[in-house]
Tab-separated table of C-alpha atoms in Angstrom:
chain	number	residue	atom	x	y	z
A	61	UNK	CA	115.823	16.308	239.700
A	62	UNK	CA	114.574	12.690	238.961
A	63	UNK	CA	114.091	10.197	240.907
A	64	UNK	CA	116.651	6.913	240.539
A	65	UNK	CA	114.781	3.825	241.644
A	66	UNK	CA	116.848	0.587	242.257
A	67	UNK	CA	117.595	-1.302	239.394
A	68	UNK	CA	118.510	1.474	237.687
A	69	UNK	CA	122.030	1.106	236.176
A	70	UNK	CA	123.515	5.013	238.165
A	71	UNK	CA	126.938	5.105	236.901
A	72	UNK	CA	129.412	6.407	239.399
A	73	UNK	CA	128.369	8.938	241.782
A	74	UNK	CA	127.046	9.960	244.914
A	75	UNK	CA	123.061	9.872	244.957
A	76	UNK	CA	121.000	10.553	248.305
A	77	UNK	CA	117.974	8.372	249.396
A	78	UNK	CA	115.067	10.746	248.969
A	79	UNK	CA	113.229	9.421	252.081
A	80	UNK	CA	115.808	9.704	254.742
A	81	UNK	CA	118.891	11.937	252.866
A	82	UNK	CA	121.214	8.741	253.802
A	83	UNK	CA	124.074	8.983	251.137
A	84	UNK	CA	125.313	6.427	249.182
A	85	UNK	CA	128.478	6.537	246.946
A	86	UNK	CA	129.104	3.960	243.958
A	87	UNK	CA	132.282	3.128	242.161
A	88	UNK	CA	130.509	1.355	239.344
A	89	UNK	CA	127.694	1.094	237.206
A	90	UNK	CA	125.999	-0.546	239.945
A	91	UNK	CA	122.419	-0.847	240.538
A	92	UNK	CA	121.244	1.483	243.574
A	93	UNK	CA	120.697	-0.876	246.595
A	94	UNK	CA	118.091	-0.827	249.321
A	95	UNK	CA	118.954	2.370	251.438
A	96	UNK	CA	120.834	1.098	254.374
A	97	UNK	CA	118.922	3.553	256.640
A	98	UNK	CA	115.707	3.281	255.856
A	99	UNK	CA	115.183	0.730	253.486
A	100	UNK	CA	113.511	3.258	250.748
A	101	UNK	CA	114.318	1.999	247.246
A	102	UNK	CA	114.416	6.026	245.676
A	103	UNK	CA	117.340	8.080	245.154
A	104	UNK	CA	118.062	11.361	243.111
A	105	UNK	CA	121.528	12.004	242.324
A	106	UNK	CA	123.496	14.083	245.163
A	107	UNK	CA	125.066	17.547	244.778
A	108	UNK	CA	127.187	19.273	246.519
A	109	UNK	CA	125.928	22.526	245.000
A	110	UNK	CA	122.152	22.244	246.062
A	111	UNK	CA	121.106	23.019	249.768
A	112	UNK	CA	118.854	19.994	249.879
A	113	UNK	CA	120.210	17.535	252.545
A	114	UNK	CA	122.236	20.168	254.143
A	115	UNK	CA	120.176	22.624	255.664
A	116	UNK	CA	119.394	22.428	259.652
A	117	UNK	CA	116.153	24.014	257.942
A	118	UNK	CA	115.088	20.772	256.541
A	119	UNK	CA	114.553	18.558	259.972
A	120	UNK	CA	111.333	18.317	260.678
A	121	UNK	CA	109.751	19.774	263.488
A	122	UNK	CA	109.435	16.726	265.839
A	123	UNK	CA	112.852	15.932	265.021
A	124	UNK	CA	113.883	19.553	266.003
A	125	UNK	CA	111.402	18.522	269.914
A	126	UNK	CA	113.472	15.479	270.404
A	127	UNK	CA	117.067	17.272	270.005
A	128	UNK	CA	115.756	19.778	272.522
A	129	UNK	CA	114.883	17.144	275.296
A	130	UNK	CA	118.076	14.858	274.031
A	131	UNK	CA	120.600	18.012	274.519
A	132	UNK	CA	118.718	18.778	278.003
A	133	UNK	CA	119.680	15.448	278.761
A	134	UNK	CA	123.341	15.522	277.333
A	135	UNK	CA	123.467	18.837	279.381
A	136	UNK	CA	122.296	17.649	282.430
A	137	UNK	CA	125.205	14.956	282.397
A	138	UNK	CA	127.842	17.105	281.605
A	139	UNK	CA	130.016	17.640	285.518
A	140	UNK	CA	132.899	19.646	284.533
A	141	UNK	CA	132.595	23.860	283.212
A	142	UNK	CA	133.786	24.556	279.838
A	143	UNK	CA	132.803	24.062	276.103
A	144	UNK	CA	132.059	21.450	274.211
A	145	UNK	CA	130.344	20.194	270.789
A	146	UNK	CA	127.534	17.242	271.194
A	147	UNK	CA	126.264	15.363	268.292
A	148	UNK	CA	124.505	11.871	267.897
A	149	UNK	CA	126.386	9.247	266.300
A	150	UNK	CA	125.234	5.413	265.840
A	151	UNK	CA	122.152	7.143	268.597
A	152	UNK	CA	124.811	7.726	271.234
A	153	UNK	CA	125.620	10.568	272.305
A	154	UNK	CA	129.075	12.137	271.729
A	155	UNK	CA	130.520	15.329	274.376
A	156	UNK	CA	133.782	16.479	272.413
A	157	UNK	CA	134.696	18.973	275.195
A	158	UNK	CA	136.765	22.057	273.309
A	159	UNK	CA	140.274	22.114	274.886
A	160	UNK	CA	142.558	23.614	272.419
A	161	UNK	CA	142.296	26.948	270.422
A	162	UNK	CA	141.685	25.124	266.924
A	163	UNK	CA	139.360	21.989	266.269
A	164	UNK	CA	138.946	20.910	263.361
A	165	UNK	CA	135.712	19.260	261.849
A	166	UNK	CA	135.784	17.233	258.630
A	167	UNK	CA	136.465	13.834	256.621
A	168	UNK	CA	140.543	13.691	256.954
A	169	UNK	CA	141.629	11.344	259.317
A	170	UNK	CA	144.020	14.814	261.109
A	171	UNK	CA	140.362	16.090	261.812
A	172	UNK	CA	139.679	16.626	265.877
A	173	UNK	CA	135.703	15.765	264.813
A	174	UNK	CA	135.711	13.387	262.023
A	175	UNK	CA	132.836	11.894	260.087
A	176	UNK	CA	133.354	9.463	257.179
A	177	UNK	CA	130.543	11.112	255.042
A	178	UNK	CA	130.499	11.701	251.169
A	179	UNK	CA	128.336	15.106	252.348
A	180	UNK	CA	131.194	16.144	255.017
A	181	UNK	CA	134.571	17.937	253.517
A	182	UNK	CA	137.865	16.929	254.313
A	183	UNK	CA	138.376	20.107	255.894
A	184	UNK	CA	134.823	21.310	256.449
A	185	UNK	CA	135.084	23.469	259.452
A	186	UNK	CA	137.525	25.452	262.332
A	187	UNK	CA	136.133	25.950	265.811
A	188	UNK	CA	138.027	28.735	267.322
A	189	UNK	CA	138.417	29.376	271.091
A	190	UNK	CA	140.354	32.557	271.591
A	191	UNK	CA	139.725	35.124	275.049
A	192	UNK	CA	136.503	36.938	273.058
A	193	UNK	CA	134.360	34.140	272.407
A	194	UNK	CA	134.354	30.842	270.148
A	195	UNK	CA	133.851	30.822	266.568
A	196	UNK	CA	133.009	28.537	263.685
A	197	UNK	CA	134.707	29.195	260.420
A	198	UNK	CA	133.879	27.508	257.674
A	199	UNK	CA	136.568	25.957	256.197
A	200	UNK	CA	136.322	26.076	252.023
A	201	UNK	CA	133.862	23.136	252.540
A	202	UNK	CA	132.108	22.465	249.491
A	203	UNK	CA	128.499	22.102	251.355
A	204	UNK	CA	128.977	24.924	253.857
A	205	UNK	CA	128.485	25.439	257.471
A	206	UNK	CA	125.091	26.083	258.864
A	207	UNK	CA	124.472	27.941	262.037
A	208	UNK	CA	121.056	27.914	263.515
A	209	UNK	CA	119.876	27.276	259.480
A	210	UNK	CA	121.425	30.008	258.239
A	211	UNK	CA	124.573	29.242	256.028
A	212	UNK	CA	127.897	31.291	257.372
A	213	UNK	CA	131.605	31.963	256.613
A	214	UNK	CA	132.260	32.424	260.490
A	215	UNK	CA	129.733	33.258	263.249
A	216	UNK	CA	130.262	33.855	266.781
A	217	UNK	CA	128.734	30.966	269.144
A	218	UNK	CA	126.422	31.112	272.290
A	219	UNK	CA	125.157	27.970	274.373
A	220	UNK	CA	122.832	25.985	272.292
A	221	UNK	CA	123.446	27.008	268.362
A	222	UNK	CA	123.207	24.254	266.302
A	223	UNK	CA	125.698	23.450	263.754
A	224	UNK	CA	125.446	21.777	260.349
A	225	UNK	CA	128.224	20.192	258.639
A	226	UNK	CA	127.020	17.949	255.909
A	227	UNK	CA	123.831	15.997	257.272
A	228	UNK	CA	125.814	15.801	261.387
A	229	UNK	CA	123.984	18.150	263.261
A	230	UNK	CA	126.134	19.367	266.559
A	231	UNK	CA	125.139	21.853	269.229
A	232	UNK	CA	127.669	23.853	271.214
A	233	UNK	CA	126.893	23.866	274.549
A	234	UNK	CA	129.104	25.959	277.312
A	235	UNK	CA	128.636	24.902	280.733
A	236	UNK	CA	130.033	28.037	283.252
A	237	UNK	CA	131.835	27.662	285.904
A	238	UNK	CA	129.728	27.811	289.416
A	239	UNK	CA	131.510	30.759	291.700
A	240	UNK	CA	131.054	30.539	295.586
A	241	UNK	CA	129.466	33.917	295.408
A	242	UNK	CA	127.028	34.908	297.950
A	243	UNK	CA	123.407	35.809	296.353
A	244	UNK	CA	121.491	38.609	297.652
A	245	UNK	CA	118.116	39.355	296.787
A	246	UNK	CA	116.957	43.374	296.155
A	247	UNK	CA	115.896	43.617	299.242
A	248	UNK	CA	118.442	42.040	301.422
A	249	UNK	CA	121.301	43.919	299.884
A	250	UNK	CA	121.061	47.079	301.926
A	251	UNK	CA	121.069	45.277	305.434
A	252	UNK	CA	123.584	42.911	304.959
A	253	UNK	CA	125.850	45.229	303.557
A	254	UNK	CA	124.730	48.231	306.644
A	255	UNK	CA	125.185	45.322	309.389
């Protein structure tokens, strides 16, 4: 694919900064400005077909540290049990706790999770609470839903899978609910329960 510096008369389109992956969408023949995000001045023309930009496989490996220890953090101020999708937006935090059966993920304004994003659908994605489990299903988005880097039509979800829609990564976390039950050790068991 090559490169688009600025300057360069694009046309309309969509074309992706290919430092940072920042989108940016033009309605004219334009010349490609500085990238808002990083400041990079190269861009290759966006697809919706190609991977690239998309895949939780493509953030780098310190990027991939930090998540873990801002999640940890995220999780750590999370009071109430239940479920919930956290994502980073403007480098706050957001805790969209999971309340109804369907939530829906995309562009459209009716979506539950919405992000104004060229790479993000108007219907992207469905999360699905029913009595066996939560579920993402992808929702005839033209980029696909990523679980855990692996693209899927509907996957079952466990504490701490990270989700991809567009460039947003989210992570589902589901905080139990603490019982008063009594613990007993292996050793304990048989006296307390003899005495």
């Amino acid at each position: 694919m090559q490169a688009l510096t600025s300057g360069t008369l694009a046309g309309t389109g969509t074309f992706r900064c290919v430092e940072c992956d920042y989108v940016v969408s033009l309605a004219a023949a334009d010349a490609l400005p500085a990238c808002p995000s990083c400041g990079g001045t190269e861009y290759a023309r966006a697809s919706l077909f190609t991977a690239h930009g998309v895949s939780a496989a493509s953030v780098p490996e310190q990027m991939e540290v930090e998540a873990e220890q801002w999640l940890g953090g995220v999780r750590d101020g999370i009071e109430n049990a239940g479920q919930y999708l956290v994502y980073q937006e403007d480098g706050a935090a957001v805790v969209h706790e999971l309340t109804r059966e369907w939530t829906r993920i995309g562009r459209s304004l009716a979506a539950d999770v919405r992000f104004d994003d060229p790479t993000v659908s108007r219907r992207h994605a469905l999360v699905v609470r029913r009595a066996d489990g939560v579920r993402v299903l992808d929702d005839r988005s033209l980029n696909g839903v990523f679980v855990n880097s692996e693209r899927v039509e509907w996957h079952a979800l466990r504490d701490g899978d990270e989700l991809v829609v567009g460039r947003h990564h989210l992570w589902f976390v589901d905080v139990p609910a603490v019982t008063g039950t009594r613990e007993f050790s292996a050793l304990q068991a048989p006296q307390a329960l003899a005495g």
